[in-house]
Coordinates of N, CA and C in Angstrom, one line a residue:
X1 N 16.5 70.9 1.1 CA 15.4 70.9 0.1 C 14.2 70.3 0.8
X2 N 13.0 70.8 0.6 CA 11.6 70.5 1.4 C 11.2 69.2 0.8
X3 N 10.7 68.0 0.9 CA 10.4 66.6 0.9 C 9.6 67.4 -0.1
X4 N 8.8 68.3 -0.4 CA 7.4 68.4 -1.3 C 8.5 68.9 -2.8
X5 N 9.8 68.9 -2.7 CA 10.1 69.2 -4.1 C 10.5 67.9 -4.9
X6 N 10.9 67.1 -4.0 CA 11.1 65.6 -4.6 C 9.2 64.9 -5.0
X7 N 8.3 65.0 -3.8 CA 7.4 64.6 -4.2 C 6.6 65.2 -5.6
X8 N 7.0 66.5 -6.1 CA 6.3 67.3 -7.1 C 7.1 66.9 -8.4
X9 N 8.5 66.7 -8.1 CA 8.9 66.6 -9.6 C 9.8 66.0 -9.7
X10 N 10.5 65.2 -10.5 CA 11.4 64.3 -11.3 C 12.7 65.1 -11.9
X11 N 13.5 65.2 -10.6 CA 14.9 66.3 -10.6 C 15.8 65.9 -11.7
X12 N 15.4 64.7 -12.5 CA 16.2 64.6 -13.9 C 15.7 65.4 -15.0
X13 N 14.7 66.2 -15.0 CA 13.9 66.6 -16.2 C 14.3 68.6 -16.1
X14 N 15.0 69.0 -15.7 CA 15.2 69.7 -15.7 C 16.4 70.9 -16.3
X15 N 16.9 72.0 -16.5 CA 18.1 72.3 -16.2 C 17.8 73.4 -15.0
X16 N 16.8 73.5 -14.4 CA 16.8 74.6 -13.0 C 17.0 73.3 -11.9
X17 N 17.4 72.3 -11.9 CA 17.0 72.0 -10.7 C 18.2 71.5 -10.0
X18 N 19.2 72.1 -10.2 CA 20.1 73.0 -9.2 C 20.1 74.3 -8.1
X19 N 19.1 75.1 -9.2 CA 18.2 76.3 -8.6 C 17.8 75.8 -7.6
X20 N 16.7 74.5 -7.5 CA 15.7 73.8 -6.6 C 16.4 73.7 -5.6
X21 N 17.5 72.9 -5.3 CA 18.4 72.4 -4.8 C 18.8 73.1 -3.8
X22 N 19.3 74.6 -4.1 CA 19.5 75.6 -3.7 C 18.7 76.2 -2.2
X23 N 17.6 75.9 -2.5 CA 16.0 76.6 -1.8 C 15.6 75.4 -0.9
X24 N 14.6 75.7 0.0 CA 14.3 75.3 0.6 C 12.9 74.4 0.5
X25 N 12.2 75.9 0.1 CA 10.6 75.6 -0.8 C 10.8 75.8 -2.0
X26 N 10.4 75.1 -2.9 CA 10.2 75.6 -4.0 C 9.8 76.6 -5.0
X27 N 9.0 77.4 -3.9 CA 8.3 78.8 -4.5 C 9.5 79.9 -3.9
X28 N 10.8 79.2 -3.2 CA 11.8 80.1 -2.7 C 12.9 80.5 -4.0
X29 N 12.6 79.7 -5.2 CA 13.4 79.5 -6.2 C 13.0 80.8 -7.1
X30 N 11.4 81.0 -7.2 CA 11.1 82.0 -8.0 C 11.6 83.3 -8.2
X31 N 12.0 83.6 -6.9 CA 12.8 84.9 -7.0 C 14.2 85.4 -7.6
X32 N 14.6 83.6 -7.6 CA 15.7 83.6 -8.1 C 16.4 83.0 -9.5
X33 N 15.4 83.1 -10.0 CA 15.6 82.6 -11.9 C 15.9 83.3 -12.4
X34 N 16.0 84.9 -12.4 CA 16.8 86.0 -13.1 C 18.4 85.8 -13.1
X35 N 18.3 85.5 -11.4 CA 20.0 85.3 -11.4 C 21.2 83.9 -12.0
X36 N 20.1 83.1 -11.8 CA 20.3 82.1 -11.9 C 20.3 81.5 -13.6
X37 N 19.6 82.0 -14.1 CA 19.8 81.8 -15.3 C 20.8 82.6 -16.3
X38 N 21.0 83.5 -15.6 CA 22.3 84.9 -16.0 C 23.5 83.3 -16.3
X39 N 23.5 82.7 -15.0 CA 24.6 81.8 -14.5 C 24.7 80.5 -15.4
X40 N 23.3 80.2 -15.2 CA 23.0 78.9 -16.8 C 24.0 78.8 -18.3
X41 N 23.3 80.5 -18.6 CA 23.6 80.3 -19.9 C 24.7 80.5 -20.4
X42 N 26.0 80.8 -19.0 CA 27.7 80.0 -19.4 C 27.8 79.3 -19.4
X43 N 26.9 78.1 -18.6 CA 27.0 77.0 -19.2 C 26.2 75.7 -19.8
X44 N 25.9 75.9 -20.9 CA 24.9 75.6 -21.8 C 25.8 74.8 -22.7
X45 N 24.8 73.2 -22.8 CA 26.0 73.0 -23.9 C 25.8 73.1 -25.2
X46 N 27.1 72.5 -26.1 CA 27.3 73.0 -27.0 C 26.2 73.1 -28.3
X47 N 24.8 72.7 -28.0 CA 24.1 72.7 -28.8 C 22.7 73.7 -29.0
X48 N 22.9 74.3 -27.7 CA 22.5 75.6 -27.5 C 23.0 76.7 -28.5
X49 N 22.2 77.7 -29.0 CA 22.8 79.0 -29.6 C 22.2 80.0 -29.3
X50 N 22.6 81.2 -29.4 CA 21.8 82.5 -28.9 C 21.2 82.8 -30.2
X51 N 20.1 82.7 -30.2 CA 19.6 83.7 -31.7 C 18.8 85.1 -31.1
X52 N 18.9 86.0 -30.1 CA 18.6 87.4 -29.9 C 19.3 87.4 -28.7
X53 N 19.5 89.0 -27.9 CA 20.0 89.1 -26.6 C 19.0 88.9 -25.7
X54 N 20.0 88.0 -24.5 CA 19.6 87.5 -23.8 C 18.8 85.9 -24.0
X55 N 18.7 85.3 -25.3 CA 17.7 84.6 -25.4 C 19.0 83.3 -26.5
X56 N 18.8 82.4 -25.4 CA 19.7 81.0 -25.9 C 18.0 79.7 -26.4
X57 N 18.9 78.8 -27.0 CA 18.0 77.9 -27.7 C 18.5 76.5 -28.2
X58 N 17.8 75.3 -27.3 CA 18.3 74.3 -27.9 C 18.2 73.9 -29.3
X59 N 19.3 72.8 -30.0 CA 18.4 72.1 -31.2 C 17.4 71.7 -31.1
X60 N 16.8 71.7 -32.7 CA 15.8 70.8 -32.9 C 14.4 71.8 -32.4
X61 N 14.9 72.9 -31.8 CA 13.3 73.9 -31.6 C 12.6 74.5 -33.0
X62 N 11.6 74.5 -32.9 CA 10.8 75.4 -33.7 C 10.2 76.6 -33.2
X63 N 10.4 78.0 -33.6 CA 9.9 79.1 -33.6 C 9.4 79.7 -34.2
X64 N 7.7 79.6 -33.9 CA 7.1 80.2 -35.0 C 7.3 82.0 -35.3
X65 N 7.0 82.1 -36.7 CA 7.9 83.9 -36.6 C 6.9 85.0 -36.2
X66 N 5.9 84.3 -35.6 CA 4.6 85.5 -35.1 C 4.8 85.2 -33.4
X67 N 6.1 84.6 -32.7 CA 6.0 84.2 -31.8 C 6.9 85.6 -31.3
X68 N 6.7 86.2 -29.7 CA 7.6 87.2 -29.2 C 8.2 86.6 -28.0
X69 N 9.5 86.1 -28.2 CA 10.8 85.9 -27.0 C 11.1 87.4 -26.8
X70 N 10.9 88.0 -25.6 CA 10.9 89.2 -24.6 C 12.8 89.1 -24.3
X71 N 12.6 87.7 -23.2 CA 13.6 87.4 -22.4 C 13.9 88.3 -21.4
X72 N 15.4 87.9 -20.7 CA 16.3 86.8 -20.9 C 15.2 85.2 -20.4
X73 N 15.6 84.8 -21.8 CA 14.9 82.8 -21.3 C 16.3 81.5 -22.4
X74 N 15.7 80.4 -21.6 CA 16.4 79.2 -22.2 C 15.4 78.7 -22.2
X75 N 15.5 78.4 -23.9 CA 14.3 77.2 -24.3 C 15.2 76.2 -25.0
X76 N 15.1 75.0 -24.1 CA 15.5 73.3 -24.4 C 15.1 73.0 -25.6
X77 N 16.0 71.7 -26.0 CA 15.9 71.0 -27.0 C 14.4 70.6 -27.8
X78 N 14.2 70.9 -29.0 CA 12.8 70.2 -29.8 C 11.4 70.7 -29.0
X79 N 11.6 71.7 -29.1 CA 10.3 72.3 -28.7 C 9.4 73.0 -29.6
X80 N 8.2 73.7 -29.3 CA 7.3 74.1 -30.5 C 7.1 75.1 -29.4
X81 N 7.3 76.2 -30.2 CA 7.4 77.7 -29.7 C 5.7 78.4 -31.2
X82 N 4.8 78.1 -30.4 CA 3.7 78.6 -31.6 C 3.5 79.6 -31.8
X83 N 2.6 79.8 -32.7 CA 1.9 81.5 -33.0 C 1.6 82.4 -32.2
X84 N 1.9 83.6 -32.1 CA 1.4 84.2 -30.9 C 1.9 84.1 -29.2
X85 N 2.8 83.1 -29.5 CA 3.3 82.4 -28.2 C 3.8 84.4 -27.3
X86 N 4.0 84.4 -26.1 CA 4.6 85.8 -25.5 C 5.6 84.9 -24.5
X87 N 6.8 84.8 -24.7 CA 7.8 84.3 -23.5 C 8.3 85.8 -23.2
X88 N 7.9 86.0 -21.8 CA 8.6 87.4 -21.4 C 10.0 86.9 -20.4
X89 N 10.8 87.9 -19.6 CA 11.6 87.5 -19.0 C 11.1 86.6 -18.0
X90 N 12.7 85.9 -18.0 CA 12.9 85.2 -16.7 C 12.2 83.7 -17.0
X91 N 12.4 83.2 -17.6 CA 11.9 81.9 -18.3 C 12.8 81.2 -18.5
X92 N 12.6 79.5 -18.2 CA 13.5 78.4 -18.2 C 12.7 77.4 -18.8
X93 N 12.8 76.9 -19.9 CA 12.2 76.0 -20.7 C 13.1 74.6 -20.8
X94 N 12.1 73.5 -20.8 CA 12.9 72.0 -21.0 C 12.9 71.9 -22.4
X95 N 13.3 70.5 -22.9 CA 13.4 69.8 -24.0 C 11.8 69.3 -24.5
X96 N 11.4 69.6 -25.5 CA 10.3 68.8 -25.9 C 9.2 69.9 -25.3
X97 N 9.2 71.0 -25.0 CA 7.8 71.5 -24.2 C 7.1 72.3 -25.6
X98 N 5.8 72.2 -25.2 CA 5.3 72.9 -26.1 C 4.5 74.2 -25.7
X99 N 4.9 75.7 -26.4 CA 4.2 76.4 -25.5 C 3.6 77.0 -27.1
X100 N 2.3 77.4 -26.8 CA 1.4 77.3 -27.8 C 0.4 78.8 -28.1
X101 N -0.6 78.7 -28.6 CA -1.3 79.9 -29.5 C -1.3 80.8 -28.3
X102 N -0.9 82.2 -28.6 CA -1.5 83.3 -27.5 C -1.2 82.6 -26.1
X103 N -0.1 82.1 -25.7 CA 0.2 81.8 -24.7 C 1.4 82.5 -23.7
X104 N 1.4 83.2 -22.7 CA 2.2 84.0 -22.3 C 2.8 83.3 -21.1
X105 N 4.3 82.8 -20.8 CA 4.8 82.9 -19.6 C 5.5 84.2 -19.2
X106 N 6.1 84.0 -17.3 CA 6.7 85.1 -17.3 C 7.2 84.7 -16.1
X107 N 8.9 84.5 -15.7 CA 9.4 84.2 -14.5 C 8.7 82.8 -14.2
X108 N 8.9 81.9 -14.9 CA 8.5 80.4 -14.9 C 9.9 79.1 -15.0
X109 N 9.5 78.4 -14.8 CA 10.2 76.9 -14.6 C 9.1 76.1 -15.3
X110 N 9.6 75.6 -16.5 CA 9.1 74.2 -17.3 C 9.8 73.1 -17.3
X111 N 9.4 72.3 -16.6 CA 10.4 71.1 -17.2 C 9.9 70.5 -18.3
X112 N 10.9 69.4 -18.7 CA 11.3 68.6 -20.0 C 9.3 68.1 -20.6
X113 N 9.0 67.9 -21.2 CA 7.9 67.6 -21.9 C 6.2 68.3 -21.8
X114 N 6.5 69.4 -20.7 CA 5.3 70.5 -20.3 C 4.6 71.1 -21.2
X115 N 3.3 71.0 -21.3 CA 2.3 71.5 -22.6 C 1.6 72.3 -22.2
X116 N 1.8 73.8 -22.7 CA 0.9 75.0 -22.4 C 0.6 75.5 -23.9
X117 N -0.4 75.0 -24.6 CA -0.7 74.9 -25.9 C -1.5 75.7 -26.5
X118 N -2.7 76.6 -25.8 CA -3.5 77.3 -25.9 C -4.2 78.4 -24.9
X119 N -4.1 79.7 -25.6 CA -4.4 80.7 -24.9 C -4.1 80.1 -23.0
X120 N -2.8 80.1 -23.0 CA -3.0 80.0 -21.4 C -2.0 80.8 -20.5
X121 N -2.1 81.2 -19.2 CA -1.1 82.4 -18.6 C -0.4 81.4 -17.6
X122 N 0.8 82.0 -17.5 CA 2.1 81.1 -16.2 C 2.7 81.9 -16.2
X123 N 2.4 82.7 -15.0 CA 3.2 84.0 -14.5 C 4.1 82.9 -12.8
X124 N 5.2 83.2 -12.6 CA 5.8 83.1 -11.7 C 5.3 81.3 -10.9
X125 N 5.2 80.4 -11.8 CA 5.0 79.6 -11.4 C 6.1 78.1 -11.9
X126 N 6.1 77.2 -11.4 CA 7.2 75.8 -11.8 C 5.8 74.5 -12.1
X127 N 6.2 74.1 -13.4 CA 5.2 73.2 -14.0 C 6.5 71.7 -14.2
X128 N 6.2 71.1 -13.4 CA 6.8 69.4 -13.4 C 7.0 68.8 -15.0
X129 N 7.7 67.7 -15.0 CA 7.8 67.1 -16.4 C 6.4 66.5 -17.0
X130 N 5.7 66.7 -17.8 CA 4.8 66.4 -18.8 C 3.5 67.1 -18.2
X131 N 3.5 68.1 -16.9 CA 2.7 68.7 -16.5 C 1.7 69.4 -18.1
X132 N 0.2 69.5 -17.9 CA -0.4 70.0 -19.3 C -1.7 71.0 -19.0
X133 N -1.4 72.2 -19.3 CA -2.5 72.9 -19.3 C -3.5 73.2 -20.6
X134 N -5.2 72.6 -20.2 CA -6.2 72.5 -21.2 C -5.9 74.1 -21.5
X135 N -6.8 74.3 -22.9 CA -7.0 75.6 -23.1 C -7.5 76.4 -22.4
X136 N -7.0 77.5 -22.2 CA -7.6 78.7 -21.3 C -7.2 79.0 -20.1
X137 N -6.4 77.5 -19.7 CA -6.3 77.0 -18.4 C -5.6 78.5 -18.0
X138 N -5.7 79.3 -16.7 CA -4.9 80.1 -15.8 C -4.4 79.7 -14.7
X139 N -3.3 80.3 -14.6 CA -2.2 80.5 -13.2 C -2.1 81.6 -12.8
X140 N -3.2 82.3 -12.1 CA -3.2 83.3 -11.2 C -2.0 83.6 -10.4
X141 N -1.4 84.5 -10.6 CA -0.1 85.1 -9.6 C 0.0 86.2 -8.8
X142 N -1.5 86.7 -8.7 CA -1.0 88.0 -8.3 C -2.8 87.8 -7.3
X143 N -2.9 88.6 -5.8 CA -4.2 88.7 -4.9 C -4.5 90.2 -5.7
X144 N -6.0 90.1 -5.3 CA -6.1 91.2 -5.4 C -5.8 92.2 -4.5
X145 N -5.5 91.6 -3.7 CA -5.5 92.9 -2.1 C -3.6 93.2 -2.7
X146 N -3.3 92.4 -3.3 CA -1.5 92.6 -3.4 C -0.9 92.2 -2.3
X147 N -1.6 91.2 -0.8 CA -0.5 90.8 0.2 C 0.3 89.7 0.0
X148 N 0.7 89.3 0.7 CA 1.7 88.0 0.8 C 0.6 86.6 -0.3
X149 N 1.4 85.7 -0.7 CA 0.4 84.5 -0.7 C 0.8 83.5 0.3
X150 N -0.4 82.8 0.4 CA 0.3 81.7 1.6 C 0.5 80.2 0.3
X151 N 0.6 79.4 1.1 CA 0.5 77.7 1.0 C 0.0 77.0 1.9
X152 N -1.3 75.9 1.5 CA -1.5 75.5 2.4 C -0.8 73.9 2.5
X153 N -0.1 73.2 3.2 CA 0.4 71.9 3.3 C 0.3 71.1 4.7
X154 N -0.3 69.6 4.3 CA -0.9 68.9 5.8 C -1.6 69.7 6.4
X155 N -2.5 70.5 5.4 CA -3.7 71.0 6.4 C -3.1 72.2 7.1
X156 N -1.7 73.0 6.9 CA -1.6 74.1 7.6 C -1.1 75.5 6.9
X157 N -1.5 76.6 6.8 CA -1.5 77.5 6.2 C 0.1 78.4 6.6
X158 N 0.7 78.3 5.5 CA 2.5 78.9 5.5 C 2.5 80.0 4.9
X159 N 3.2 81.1 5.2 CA 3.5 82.4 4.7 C 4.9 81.7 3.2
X160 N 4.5 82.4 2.2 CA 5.6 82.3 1.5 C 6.8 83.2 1.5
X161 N 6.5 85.1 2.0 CA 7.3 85.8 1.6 C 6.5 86.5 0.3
X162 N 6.3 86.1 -0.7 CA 5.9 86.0 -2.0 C 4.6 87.2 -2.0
X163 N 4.7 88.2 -3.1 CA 3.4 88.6 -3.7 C 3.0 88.3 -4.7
X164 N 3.9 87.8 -5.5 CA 3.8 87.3 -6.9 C 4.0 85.6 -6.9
X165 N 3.3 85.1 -6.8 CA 3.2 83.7 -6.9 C 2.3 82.8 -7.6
X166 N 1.8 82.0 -8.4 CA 1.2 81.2 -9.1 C 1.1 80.1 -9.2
X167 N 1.9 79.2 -9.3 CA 1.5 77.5 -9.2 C 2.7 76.3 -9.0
X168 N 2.3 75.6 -8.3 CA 3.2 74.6 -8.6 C 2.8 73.1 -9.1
X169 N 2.9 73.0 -10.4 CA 2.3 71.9 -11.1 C 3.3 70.3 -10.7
X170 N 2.8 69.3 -10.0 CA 3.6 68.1 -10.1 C 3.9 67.8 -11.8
X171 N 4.4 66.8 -11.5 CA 4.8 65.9 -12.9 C 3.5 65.6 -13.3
X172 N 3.3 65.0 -14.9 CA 1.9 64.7 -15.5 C 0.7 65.3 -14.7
X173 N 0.8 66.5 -14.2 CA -0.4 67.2 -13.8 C -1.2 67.5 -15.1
X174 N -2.5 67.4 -14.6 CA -3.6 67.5 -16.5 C -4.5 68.5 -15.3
X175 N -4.4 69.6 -16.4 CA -5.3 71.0 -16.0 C -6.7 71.2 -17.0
X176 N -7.7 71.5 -16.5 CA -8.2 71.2 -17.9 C -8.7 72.5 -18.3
X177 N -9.5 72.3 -19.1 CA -9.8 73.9 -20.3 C -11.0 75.2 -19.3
X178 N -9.9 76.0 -19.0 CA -10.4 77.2 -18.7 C -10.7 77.3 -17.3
X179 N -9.6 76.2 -16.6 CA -9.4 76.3 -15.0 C -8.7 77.1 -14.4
X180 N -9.4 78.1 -13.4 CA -8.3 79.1 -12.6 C -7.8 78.9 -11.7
X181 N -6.0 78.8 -11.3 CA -5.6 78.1 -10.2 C -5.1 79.1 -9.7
X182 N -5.8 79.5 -8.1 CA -5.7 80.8 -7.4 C -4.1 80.7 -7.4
X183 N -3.3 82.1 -6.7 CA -2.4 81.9 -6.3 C -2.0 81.0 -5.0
X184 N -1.0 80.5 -5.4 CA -0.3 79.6 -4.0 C -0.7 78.4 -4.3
X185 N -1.5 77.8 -5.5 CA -2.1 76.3 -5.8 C -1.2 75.5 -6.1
X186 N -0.9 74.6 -5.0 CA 0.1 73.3 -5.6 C -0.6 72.3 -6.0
X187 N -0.4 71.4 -7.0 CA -1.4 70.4 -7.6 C 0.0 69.4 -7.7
X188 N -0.8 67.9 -7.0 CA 0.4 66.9 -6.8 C 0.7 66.4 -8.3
X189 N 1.8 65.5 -8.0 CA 1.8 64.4 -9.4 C 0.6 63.6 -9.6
X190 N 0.5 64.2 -11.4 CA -0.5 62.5 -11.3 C -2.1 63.6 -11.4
X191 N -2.2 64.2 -10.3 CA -3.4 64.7 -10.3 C -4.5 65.5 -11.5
X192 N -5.4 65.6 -11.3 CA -6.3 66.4 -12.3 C -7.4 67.0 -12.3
X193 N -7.6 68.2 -12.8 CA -8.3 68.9 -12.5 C -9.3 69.4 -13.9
X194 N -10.8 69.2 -13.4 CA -11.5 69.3 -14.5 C -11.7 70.5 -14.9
X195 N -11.9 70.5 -16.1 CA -12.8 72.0 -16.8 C -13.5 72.8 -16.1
X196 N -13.0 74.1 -16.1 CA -13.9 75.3 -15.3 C -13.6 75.4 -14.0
X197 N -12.5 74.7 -13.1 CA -12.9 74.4 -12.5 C -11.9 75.7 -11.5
X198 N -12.3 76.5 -10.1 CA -11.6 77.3 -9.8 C -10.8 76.7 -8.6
X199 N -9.3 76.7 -8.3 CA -8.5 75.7 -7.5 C -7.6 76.6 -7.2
X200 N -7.8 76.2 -5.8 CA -7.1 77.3 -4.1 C -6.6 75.7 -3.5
X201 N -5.3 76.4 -3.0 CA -4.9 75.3 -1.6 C -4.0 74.3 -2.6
X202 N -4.2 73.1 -1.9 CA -3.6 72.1 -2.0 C -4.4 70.4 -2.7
X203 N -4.1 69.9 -4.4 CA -4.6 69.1 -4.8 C -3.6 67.9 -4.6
X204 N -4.0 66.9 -3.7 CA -3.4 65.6 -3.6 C -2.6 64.8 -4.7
X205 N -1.5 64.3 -4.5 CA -1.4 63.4 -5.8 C -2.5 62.4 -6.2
X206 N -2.3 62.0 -7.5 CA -3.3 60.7 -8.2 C -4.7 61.4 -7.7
X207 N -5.1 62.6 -7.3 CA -6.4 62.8 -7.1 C -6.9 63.3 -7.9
X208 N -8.2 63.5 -8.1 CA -9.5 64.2 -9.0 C -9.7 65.5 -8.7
X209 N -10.1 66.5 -9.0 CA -10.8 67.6 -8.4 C -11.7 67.5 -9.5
X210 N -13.0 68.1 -9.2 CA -14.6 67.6 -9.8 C -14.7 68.6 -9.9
X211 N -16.0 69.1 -10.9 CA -16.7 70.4 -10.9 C -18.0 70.7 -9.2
X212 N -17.9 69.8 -8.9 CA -18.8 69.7 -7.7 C -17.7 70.9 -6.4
X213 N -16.8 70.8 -7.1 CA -15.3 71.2 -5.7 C -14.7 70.1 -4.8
X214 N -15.4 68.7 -4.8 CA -14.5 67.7 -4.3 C -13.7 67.3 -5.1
X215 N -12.4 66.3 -3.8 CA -11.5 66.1 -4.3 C -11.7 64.4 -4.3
X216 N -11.7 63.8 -5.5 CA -11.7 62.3 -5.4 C -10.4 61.3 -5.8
X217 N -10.0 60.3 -5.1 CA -9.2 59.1 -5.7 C -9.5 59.0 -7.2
X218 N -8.0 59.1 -7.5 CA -8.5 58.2 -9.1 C -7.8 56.8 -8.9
X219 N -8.8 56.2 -9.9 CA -8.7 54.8 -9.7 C -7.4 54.7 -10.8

């Protein structure tokens, strides 16, 4: 396992993070949440239920009835599944997340308390425990040219393999309203990124990103 998957997230908050475990990079996991969740959901416990094919559900969730589960997904315990919500396949949901108005995932990882509450997209990306995206906020997954995406880390630019790739949110990451985070954007724990704001590369933990494009210490 790559030291950057312990630094991004809190391996108790999950039920993929055996998947994690598995991989090497983190974004090495994405391709494999179809399979891997086939595998999950024999074993699921007992307070899980299937209410449509392919689509299991902890207690204590709410699903609103204007909401469309696509699937195959697992959504955890006491969550708010809203209006308009679109969960397409390949989705792994924590306990407590809230995924909200007109909001679409698709081949994602949420851990336990993650808020995507308004009009926001998370295509092929892993969002940390209490990670939160403002309204509007995007996760870009796809180049236009359609080549590889990279990662940049310690300042050096990595091939992933990947054409389809989107984000990797640390723990309590705060995204704010109507920020686009290119493909391949990893954003540390702790960090935050303001409104409007467009984010490529690599955001430090506990750091700021500004509408200016620098990246500041938060105090």
């Amino acid at each position: 396992m790559h030291p950057l998957t312990a630094q991004l997230f809190d391996l108790q908050h999950s039920l993929a993070v055996p998947l994690l475990k598995r991989v090497y990079s983190p974004w090495q996991a994405l391709p494999l949440i179809g399979a891997y969740l086939q595998e999950l959901a024999t074993q699921l416990p007992g307070d899980y239920v299937q209410i449509a094919p392919q689509v299991w559900v902890g207690e204590g969730t709410y699903i609103e009835k204007t909401a469309l589960i696509q699937g195959p997904a697992i959504i955890g315990r006491n969550c708010q599944i809203r209006h308009a919500a679109f969960i397409r396949e390949q989705v792994i949901i924590g306990d407590e997340v809230v995924v909200g108005n007109s909001t679409e995932l698709k081949n994602a990882i949420l851990f336990d308390g993650a808020q995507v509450p308004h009009f926001n997209y998370v295509g092929d990306s892993i969002l940390g425990h209490r990670a939160h995206l403002g309204a509007g906020a995007i996760l870009s997954n796809f180049k236009s040219t359609g080549d590889e995406i990279n990662v940049y880390l310690e300042g050096k630019k990595m091939g992933t393999g990947l054409n389809k790739f989107g984000a990797l949110l640390g723990d309590h990451a705060e995204i704010g309203c109507n920020a686009v985070l290119f493909p391949g954007t990893i954003v540390g724990r702790g960090a935050v990124i303001y409104p409007l704001c467009p984010v490529r590369g690599f955001v430090e933990a506990g750091s700021t990103l500004k509408n200016d494009g620098k990246v500041y210490p938060r105090k």
